[in-house]
């Protein structure tokens, strides 16, 4: 049997590169995004009643690299330091027989950028862990009595990850932050702090303690930072060059 699905929308998020995306939803609460609905699904009546739900499930496609890479029977989850293997069905690895993911995120209602049907209808969300441009297959309300299982066991991921680093900003970085997010709309400082505090590096990086300088991309900005023990210092925030970055439209 074969099935074909069409996306109902695209996610527009701060994460314009895979490095830096949190490994689970809602770990970075400052990550605000939106689902831009595609026709014919860009209709307010399709969302009637959703205002009573605080969170939604997003079903999406791991569209970058995974479609061509195929699936793997065993994977190395970052939670296990990128060393130990588990079965793909005991993980949330993107390298699955069908590269489909699911995330529970906060929803903050609909917005329309223009007037009239089909003029930029989007669902605002927060706490996303999706790459900018991710195709969305479906949106479902999160129902607490059915979806939250109080006595569930989480296997090797039974507790939430703890913040790894205390994050600071150099004087230059603070000035550049003020320039790039003058009105605070992007919540850029909080976003950078939360992303880096979670330690976005691959699990195997502990094998390379001499590597201390890193660069990640949020929106159309490069964030330069270095680590010293349990401290991370952001040293530079500047626009990416046109050849290496793209704007998210947020």
PDB file of C-alpha atoms in Angstrom:
ATOM      1  CA  UNK A   1       0.000   0.000   0.000  1.00  0.00           C
ATOM      2  CA  UNK A   2       1.115   3.533  -0.739  1.00  0.00           C
ATOM      3  CA  UNK A   3      -0.297   6.794   0.531  1.00  0.00           C
ATOM      4  CA  UNK A   4       0.242  10.340  -0.619  1.00  0.00           C
ATOM      5  CA  UNK A   5      -0.196  13.388   1.600  1.00  0.00           C
ATOM      6  CA  UNK A   6      -0.116  17.084   0.839  1.00  0.00           C
ATOM      7  CA  UNK A   7       1.050  19.626   3.423  1.00  0.00           C
ATOM      8  CA  UNK A   8      -1.591  21.935   4.831  1.00  0.00           C
ATOM      9  CA  UNK A   9       0.992  24.594   5.683  1.00  0.00           C
ATOM     10  CA  UNK A  10       4.610  25.491   6.302  1.00  0.00           C
ATOM     11  CA  UNK A  11       6.253  26.318   9.606  1.00  0.00           C
ATOM     12  CA  UNK A  12       8.086  29.644   9.779  1.00  0.00           C
ATOM     13  CA  UNK A  13      10.448  29.445  12.733  1.00  0.00           C
ATOM     14  CA  UNK A  14      13.666  31.056  14.035  1.00  0.00           C
ATOM     15  CA  UNK A  15      15.590  27.873  13.256  1.00  0.00           C
ATOM     16  CA  UNK A  16      17.071  28.408   9.815  1.00  0.00           C
ATOM     17  CA  UNK A  17      19.733  25.738  10.345  1.00  0.00           C
ATOM     18  CA  UNK A  18      19.492  22.313  11.995  1.00  0.00           C
ATOM     19  CA  UNK A  19      22.270  23.137  14.461  1.00  0.00           C
ATOM     20  CA  UNK A  20      20.564  24.850  17.357  1.00  0.00           C
ATOM     21  CA  UNK A  21      17.118  23.279  17.082  1.00  0.00           C
ATOM     22  CA  UNK A  22      16.046  21.996  20.526  1.00  0.00           C
ATOM     23  CA  UNK A  23      15.738  18.238  20.706  1.00  0.00           C
ATOM     24  CA  UNK A  24      12.166  18.338  21.974  1.00  0.00           C
ATOM     25  CA  UNK A  25       9.327  20.885  21.821  1.00  0.00           C
ATOM     26  CA  UNK A  26       8.767  23.451  24.577  1.00  0.00           C
ATOM     27  CA  UNK A  27      12.367  23.305  25.849  1.00  0.00           C
ATOM     28  CA  UNK A  28      12.922  26.782  24.369  1.00  0.00           C
ATOM     29  CA  UNK A  29       9.847  28.793  25.278  1.00  0.00           C
ATOM     30  CA  UNK A  30      11.101  31.944  23.533  1.00  0.00           C
ATOM     31  CA  UNK A  31      10.929  30.173  20.161  1.00  0.00           C
ATOM     32  CA  UNK A  32       7.896  31.813  18.604  1.00  0.00           C
ATOM     33  CA  UNK A  33       6.805  30.655  15.167  1.00  0.00           C
ATOM     34  CA  UNK A  34       3.773  30.367  12.956  1.00  0.00           C
ATOM     35  CA  UNK A  35       2.165  27.849  10.646  1.00  0.00           C
ATOM     36  CA  UNK A  36       1.379  29.513   7.334  1.00  0.00           C
ATOM     37  CA  UNK A  37      -1.671  27.735   5.923  1.00  0.00           C
ATOM     38  CA  UNK A  38      -1.819  26.760   2.274  1.00  0.00           C
ATOM     39  CA  UNK A  39      -4.949  26.856   0.137  1.00  0.00           C
ATOM     40  CA  UNK A  40      -7.563  25.448   0.468  1.00  0.00           C
ATOM     41  CA  UNK A  41      -6.865  25.028   4.201  1.00  0.00           C
ATOM     42  CA  UNK A  42      -6.373  28.750   4.908  1.00  0.00           C
ATOM     43  CA  UNK A  43      -9.930  29.220   6.167  1.00  0.00           C
ATOM     44  CA  UNK A  44     -10.912  30.463   9.610  1.00  0.00           C
ATOM     45  CA  UNK A  45     -13.848  28.069   9.814  1.00  0.00           C
ATOM     46  CA  UNK A  46     -11.431  25.138   9.731  1.00  0.00           C
ATOM     47  CA  UNK A  47     -10.158  26.320  13.146  1.00  0.00           C
ATOM     48  CA  UNK A  48     -13.491  27.124  14.806  1.00  0.00           C
ATOM     49  CA  UNK A  49     -13.356  25.935  18.434  1.00  0.00           C
ATOM     50  CA  UNK A  50      -9.570  25.745  18.631  1.00  0.00           C
ATOM     51  CA  UNK A  51      -9.471  28.891  20.781  1.00  0.00           C
ATOM     52  CA  UNK A  52     -10.468  26.771  23.779  1.00  0.00           C
ATOM     53  CA  UNK A  53      -7.305  24.659  23.560  1.00  0.00           C
ATOM     54  CA  UNK A  54      -3.978  25.983  24.830  1.00  0.00           C
ATOM     55  CA  UNK A  55      -1.812  23.506  22.894  1.00  0.00           C
ATOM     56  CA  UNK A  56      -1.893  21.605  19.624  1.00  0.00           C
ATOM     57  CA  UNK A  57      -0.175  18.605  18.090  1.00  0.00           C
ATOM     58  CA  UNK A  58       1.715  19.262  14.876  1.00  0.00           C
ATOM     59  CA  UNK A  59       2.321  16.373  12.489  1.00  0.00           C
ATOM     60  CA  UNK A  60       5.131  17.243  10.126  1.00  0.00           C
ATOM     61  CA  UNK A  61       7.712  15.924   7.682  1.00  0.00           C
ATOM     62  CA  UNK A  62      11.458  15.791   8.370  1.00  0.00           C
ATOM     63  CA  UNK A  63      12.032  17.262   4.954  1.00  0.00           C
ATOM     64  CA  UNK A  64      15.706  18.206   4.990  1.00  0.00           C
ATOM     65  CA  UNK A  65      18.058  15.307   4.165  1.00  0.00           C
ATOM     66  CA  UNK A  66      15.850  12.614   5.728  1.00  0.00           C
ATOM     67  CA  UNK A  67      13.668  11.964   2.682  1.00  0.00           C
ATOM     68  CA  UNK A  68      16.683  10.947   0.633  1.00  0.00           C
ATOM     69  CA  UNK A  69      18.730   9.375   3.427  1.00  0.00           C
ATOM     70  CA  UNK A  70      16.313   6.548   4.164  1.00  0.00           C
ATOM     71  CA  UNK A  71      15.694   4.856   7.498  1.00  0.00           C
ATOM     72  CA  UNK A  72      18.045   3.233   9.995  1.00  0.00           C
ATOM     73  CA  UNK A  73      17.152   0.244  12.156  1.00  0.00           C
ATOM     74  CA  UNK A  74      19.288   1.590  14.996  1.00  0.00           C
ATOM     75  CA  UNK A  75      20.196   5.161  15.896  1.00  0.00           C
ATOM     76  CA  UNK A  76      22.268   7.008  18.496  1.00  0.00           C
ATOM     77  CA  UNK A  77      20.006   9.387  20.456  1.00  0.00           C
ATOM     78  CA  UNK A  78      21.618  12.629  21.683  1.00  0.00           C
ATOM     79  CA  UNK A  79      20.150  11.864  25.126  1.00  0.00           C
ATOM     80  CA  UNK A  80      22.566   8.934  25.347  1.00  0.00           C
ATOM     81  CA  UNK A  81      25.513  11.092  24.365  1.00  0.00           C
ATOM     82  CA  UNK A  82      25.443  10.033  20.715  1.00  0.00           C
ATOM     83  CA  UNK A  83      27.270   6.817  21.636  1.00  0.00           C
ATOM     84  CA  UNK A  84      24.802   4.074  22.547  1.00  0.00           C
ATOM     85  CA  UNK A  85      22.381   2.672  19.994  1.00  0.00           C
ATOM     86  CA  UNK A  86      18.674   1.989  20.356  1.00  0.00           C
ATOM     87  CA  UNK A  87      16.079   0.832  17.857  1.00  0.00           C
ATOM     88  CA  UNK A  88      14.628   3.554  15.685  1.00  0.00           C
ATOM     89  CA  UNK A  89      11.160   2.827  17.093  1.00  0.00           C
ATOM     90  CA  UNK A  90      12.504   3.472  20.608  1.00  0.00           C
ATOM     91  CA  UNK A  91      13.657   6.921  19.518  1.00  0.00           C
ATOM     92  CA  UNK A  92      12.464  10.144  17.953  1.00  0.00           C
ATOM     93  CA  UNK A  93      15.167  10.082  15.313  1.00  0.00           C
ATOM     94  CA  UNK A  94      14.208  11.711  11.996  1.00  0.00           C
ATOM     95  CA  UNK A  95      15.691   8.766  10.059  1.00  0.00           C
ATOM     96  CA  UNK A  96      12.509   6.703  10.051  1.00  0.00           C
ATOM     97  CA  UNK A  97      10.760   4.477   7.490  1.00  0.00           C
ATOM     98  CA  UNK A  98       8.354   7.391   7.038  1.00  0.00           C
ATOM     99  CA  UNK A  99      10.111  10.594   8.176  1.00  0.00           C
ATOM    100  CA  UNK A 100       7.131  11.995  10.074  1.00  0.00           C
ATOM    101  CA  UNK A 101       7.423  13.843  13.381  1.00  0.00           C
ATOM    102  CA  UNK A 102       4.989  15.025  16.015  1.00  0.00           C
ATOM    103  CA  UNK A 103       5.336  17.962  18.412  1.00  0.00           C
ATOM    104  CA  UNK A 104       3.057  19.428  21.058  1.00  0.00           C
ATOM    105  CA  UNK A 105       3.319  23.229  21.109  1.00  0.00           C
ATOM    106  CA  UNK A 106       1.434  26.177  22.583  1.00  0.00           C
ATOM    107  CA  UNK A 107      -0.965  27.889  20.197  1.00  0.00           C
ATOM    108  CA  UNK A 108      -1.726  31.611  20.341  1.00  0.00           C
ATOM    109  CA  UNK A 109      -4.466  31.948  17.777  1.00  0.00           C
ATOM    110  CA  UNK A 110      -4.841  32.863  14.131  1.00  0.00           C
ATOM    111  CA  UNK A 111      -3.547  35.923  12.352  1.00  0.00           C
ATOM    112  CA  UNK A 112      -4.050  37.160   8.817  1.00  0.00           C
ATOM    113  CA  UNK A 113      -1.547  39.463   7.171  1.00  0.00           C
ATOM    114  CA  UNK A 114      -3.941  40.750   4.536  1.00  0.00           C
ATOM    115  CA  UNK A 115      -7.641  41.177   3.931  1.00  0.00           C
ATOM    116  CA  UNK A 116      -9.908  38.547   2.472  1.00  0.00           C
ATOM    117  CA  UNK A 117      -9.835  34.781   2.049  1.00  0.00           C
ATOM    118  CA  UNK A 118      -6.458  33.305   1.195  1.00  0.00           C
ATOM    119  CA  UNK A 119      -4.494  36.358   2.368  1.00  0.00           C
ATOM    120  CA  UNK A 120      -1.835  35.012   4.667  1.00  0.00           C
ATOM    121  CA  UNK A 121      -3.739  33.037   7.326  1.00  0.00           C
ATOM    122  CA  UNK A 122      -1.376  31.615   9.938  1.00  0.00           C
ATOM    123  CA  UNK A 123      -1.547  29.911  13.324  1.00  0.00           C
ATOM    124  CA  UNK A 124       0.822  31.438  15.870  1.00  0.00           C
ATOM    125  CA  UNK A 125       2.673  28.914  18.030  1.00  0.00           C
ATOM    126  CA  UNK A 126       5.397  28.918  20.700  1.00  0.00           C
ATOM    127  CA  UNK A 127       7.944  26.397  21.919  1.00  0.00           C
ATOM    128  CA  UNK A 128       8.469  24.938  18.459  1.00  0.00           C
ATOM    129  CA  UNK A 129      11.342  22.599  17.616  1.00  0.00           C
ATOM    130  CA  UNK A 130      10.912  22.749  13.839  1.00  0.00           C
ATOM    131  CA  UNK A 131      13.238  23.872  11.091  1.00  0.00           C
ATOM    132  CA  UNK A 132      12.050  26.897   9.132  1.00  0.00           C
ATOM    133  CA  UNK A 133      10.090  25.686   6.107  1.00  0.00           C
ATOM    134  CA  UNK A 134       8.984  22.382   7.655  1.00  0.00           C
ATOM    135  CA  UNK A 135       5.890  20.996   5.877  1.00  0.00           C
ATOM    136  CA  UNK A 136       2.950  20.528   8.256  1.00  0.00           C
ATOM    137  CA  UNK A 137       0.664  17.572   7.522  1.00  0.00           C
ATOM    138  CA  UNK A 138      -1.961  18.115  10.204  1.00  0.00           C
ATOM    139  CA  UNK A 139      -2.902  20.104  13.299  1.00  0.00           C
ATOM    140  CA  UNK A 140      -4.828  18.466  16.149  1.00  0.00           C
ATOM    141  CA  UNK A 141      -5.886  19.855  19.537  1.00  0.00           C
ATOM    142  CA  UNK A 142      -3.957  18.655  22.579  1.00  0.00           C
ATOM    143  CA  UNK A 143      -6.494  17.056  24.922  1.00  0.00           C
ATOM    144  CA  UNK A 144      -5.054  16.893  28.481  1.00  0.00           C
ATOM    145  CA  UNK A 145      -7.197  14.054  29.869  1.00  0.00           C
ATOM    146  CA  UNK A 146      -6.266  11.781  26.967  1.00  0.00           C
ATOM    147  CA  UNK A 147      -2.805  13.000  25.978  1.00  0.00           C
ATOM    148  CA  UNK A 148      -1.186  13.554  29.399  1.00  0.00           C
ATOM    149  CA  UNK A 149      -0.461  10.222  31.113  1.00  0.00           C
ATOM    150  CA  UNK A 150       0.606  10.920  34.694  1.00  0.00           C
ATOM    151  CA  UNK A 151       2.147   7.503  35.435  1.00  0.00           C
ATOM    152  CA  UNK A 152       3.857   6.989  32.070  1.00  0.00           C
ATOM    153  CA  UNK A 153       7.499   5.847  32.072  1.00  0.00           C
ATOM    154  CA  UNK A 154      10.038   7.556  29.834  1.00  0.00           C
ATOM    155  CA  UNK A 155      12.739   4.917  29.432  1.00  0.00           C
ATOM    156  CA  UNK A 156      16.163   6.482  28.887  1.00  0.00           C
ATOM    157  CA  UNK A 157      14.505   9.947  28.649  1.00  0.00           C
ATOM    158  CA  UNK A 158      12.493   9.813  31.865  1.00  0.00           C
ATOM    159  CA  UNK A 159      13.470  13.274  33.140  1.00  0.00           C
ATOM    160  CA  UNK A 160      13.682  16.629  31.342  1.00  0.00           C
ATOM    161  CA  UNK A 161      17.180  17.748  30.310  1.00  0.00           C
ATOM    162  CA  UNK A 162      18.843  20.269  32.566  1.00  0.00           C
ATOM    163  CA  UNK A 163      20.395  23.504  31.337  1.00  0.00           C
ATOM    164  CA  UNK A 164      24.059  22.849  30.606  1.00  0.00           C
ATOM    165  CA  UNK A 165      25.490  26.366  30.428  1.00  0.00           C
ATOM    166  CA  UNK A 166      25.141  29.749  32.054  1.00  0.00           C
ATOM    167  CA  UNK A 167      24.954  32.140  29.125  1.00  0.00           C
ATOM    168  CA  UNK A 168      26.427  35.627  29.034  1.00  0.00           C
ATOM    169  CA  UNK A 169      26.875  38.291  26.353  1.00  0.00           C
ATOM    170  CA  UNK A 170      29.905  40.413  25.534  1.00  0.00           C
ATOM    171  CA  UNK A 171      29.462  44.186  25.238  1.00  0.00           C
ATOM    172  CA  UNK A 172      29.688  43.924  21.452  1.00  0.00           C
ATOM    173  CA  UNK A 173      27.055  41.181  21.395  1.00  0.00           C
ATOM    174  CA  UNK A 174      24.700  43.220  23.576  1.00  0.00           C
ATOM    175  CA  UNK A 175      25.036  46.203  21.286  1.00  0.00           C
ATOM    176  CA  UNK A 176      24.441  44.034  18.215  1.00  0.00           C
ATOM    177  CA  UNK A 177      21.398  42.458  19.872  1.00  0.00           C
ATOM    178  CA  UNK A 178      19.914  45.907  20.401  1.00  0.00           C
ATOM    179  CA  UNK A 179      20.493  46.700  16.735  1.00  0.00           C
ATOM    180  CA  UNK A 180      19.016  43.466  15.402  1.00  0.00           C
ATOM    181  CA  UNK A 181      15.958  43.336  17.689  1.00  0.00           C
ATOM    182  CA  UNK A 182      15.356  46.961  18.606  1.00  0.00           C
ATOM    183  CA  UNK A 183      11.683  46.524  19.459  1.00  0.00           C
ATOM    184  CA  UNK A 184      12.148  43.176  21.210  1.00  0.00           C
ATOM    185  CA  UNK A 185       9.616  41.502  18.940  1.00  0.00           C
ATOM    186  CA  UNK A 186      11.864  38.544  18.198  1.00  0.00           C
ATOM    187  CA  UNK A 187      12.717  37.987  21.886  1.00  0.00           C
ATOM    188  CA  UNK A 188      16.198  37.441  20.501  1.00  0.00           C
ATOM    189  CA  UNK A 189      18.202  37.580  23.722  1.00  0.00           C
ATOM    190  CA  UNK A 190      15.928  35.107  25.516  1.00  0.00           C
ATOM    191  CA  UNK A 191      15.922  32.849  22.462  1.00  0.00           C
ATOM    192  CA  UNK A 192      19.716  32.773  22.246  1.00  0.00           C
ATOM    193  CA  UNK A 193      20.052  32.158  25.995  1.00  0.00           C
ATOM    194  CA  UNK A 194      17.605  29.254  25.993  1.00  0.00           C
ATOM    195  CA  UNK A 195      19.043  27.611  22.876  1.00  0.00           C
ATOM    196  CA  UNK A 196      22.658  27.738  24.054  1.00  0.00           C
ATOM    197  CA  UNK A 197      21.831  26.836  27.682  1.00  0.00           C
ATOM    198  CA  UNK A 198      20.396  23.531  26.413  1.00  0.00           C
ATOM    199  CA  UNK A 199      23.759  22.782  24.708  1.00  0.00           C
ATOM    200  CA  UNK A 200      22.857  22.320  21.030  1.00  0.00           C
ATOM    201  CA  UNK A 201      26.146  20.557  20.251  1.00  0.00           C
ATOM    202  CA  UNK A 202      26.074  16.899  19.163  1.00  0.00           C
ATOM    203  CA  UNK A 203      26.432  14.467  22.056  1.00  0.00           C
ATOM    204  CA  UNK A 204      29.803  13.248  20.848  1.00  0.00           C
ATOM    205  CA  UNK A 205      31.354  16.722  21.247  1.00  0.00           C
ATOM    206  CA  UNK A 206      32.425  15.765  24.774  1.00  0.00           C
ATOM    207  CA  UNK A 207      35.167  13.787  23.051  1.00  0.00           C
ATOM    208  CA  UNK A 208      36.643  17.034  21.719  1.00  0.00           C
ATOM    209  CA  UNK A 209      37.188  19.292  24.736  1.00  0.00           C
ATOM    210  CA  UNK A 210      39.596  21.470  22.753  1.00  0.00           C
ATOM    211  CA  UNK A 211      36.716  22.651  20.537  1.00  0.00           C
ATOM    212  CA  UNK A 212      35.396  25.746  22.283  1.00  0.00           C
ATOM    213  CA  UNK A 213      34.160  28.137  19.576  1.00  0.00           C
ATOM    214  CA  UNK A 214      30.818  27.611  17.830  1.00  0.00           C
ATOM    215  CA  UNK A 215      28.428  29.379  15.484  1.00  0.00           C
ATOM    216  CA  UNK A 216      24.702  28.802  15.158  1.00  0.00           C
ATOM    217  CA  UNK A 217      22.049  30.490  13.055  1.00  0.00           C
ATOM    218  CA  UNK A 218      18.744  31.950  14.231  1.00  0.00           C
ATOM    219  CA  UNK A 219      16.492  33.849  11.858  1.00  0.00           C
ATOM    220  CA  UNK A 220      18.941  35.425   9.394  1.00  0.00           C
ATOM    221  CA  UNK A 221      21.604  35.959  12.058  1.00  0.00           C
ATOM    222  CA  UNK A 222      24.814  34.194  12.959  1.00  0.00           C
ATOM    223  CA  UNK A 223      25.422  33.771  16.683  1.00  0.00           C
ATOM    224  CA  UNK A 224      29.084  33.317  17.654  1.00  0.00           C
ATOM    225  CA  UNK A 225      29.786  31.839  21.097  1.00  0.00           C
ATOM    226  CA  UNK A 226      32.446  30.025  23.034  1.00  0.00           C
ATOM    227  CA  UNK A 227      32.420  27.816  26.098  1.00  0.00           C
ATOM    228  CA  UNK A 228      34.568  27.729  29.211  1.00  0.00           C
ATOM    229  CA  UNK A 229      33.517  24.998  31.592  1.00  0.00           C
ATOM    230  CA  UNK A 230      29.889  25.587  32.541  1.00  0.00           C
ATOM    231  CA  UNK A 231      29.845  29.080  31.030  1.00  0.00           C
ATOM    232  CA  UNK A 232      28.983  30.115  27.483  1.00  0.00           C
ATOM    233  CA  UNK A 233      29.712  33.606  26.191  1.00  0.00           C
ATOM    234  CA  UNK A 234      28.015  35.065  23.127  1.00  0.00           C
ATOM    235  CA  UNK A 235      30.563  37.269  21.388  1.00  0.00           C
ATOM    236  CA  UNK A 236      28.920  38.330  18.137  1.00  0.00           C
ATOM    237  CA  UNK A 237      25.447  38.624  16.579  1.00  0.00           C
ATOM    238  CA  UNK A 238      25.435  39.646  12.926  1.00  0.00           C
ATOM    239  CA  UNK A 239      23.488  39.004   9.712  1.00  0.00           C
ATOM    240  CA  UNK A 240      24.486  35.991   7.675  1.00  0.00           C
ATOM    241  CA  UNK A 241      25.914  36.562   4.245  1.00  0.00           C
ATOM    242  CA  UNK A 242      23.330  36.253   1.427  1.00  0.00           C
ATOM    243  CA  UNK A 243      24.999  33.115   0.093  1.00  0.00           C
ATOM    244  CA  UNK A 244      24.666  31.221   3.384  1.00  0.00           C
ATOM    245  CA  UNK A 245      21.381  32.300   4.970  1.00  0.00           C
ATOM    246  CA  UNK A 246      17.788  33.119   4.238  1.00  0.00           C
ATOM    247  CA  UNK A 247      15.143  35.161   5.989  1.00  0.00           C
ATOM    248  CA  UNK A 248      12.259  33.403   7.659  1.00  0.00           C
ATOM    249  CA  UNK A 249       9.622  36.044   7.032  1.00  0.00           C
ATOM    250  CA  UNK A 250       8.765  36.330  10.727  1.00  0.00           C
TER     251      UNK A 250
END
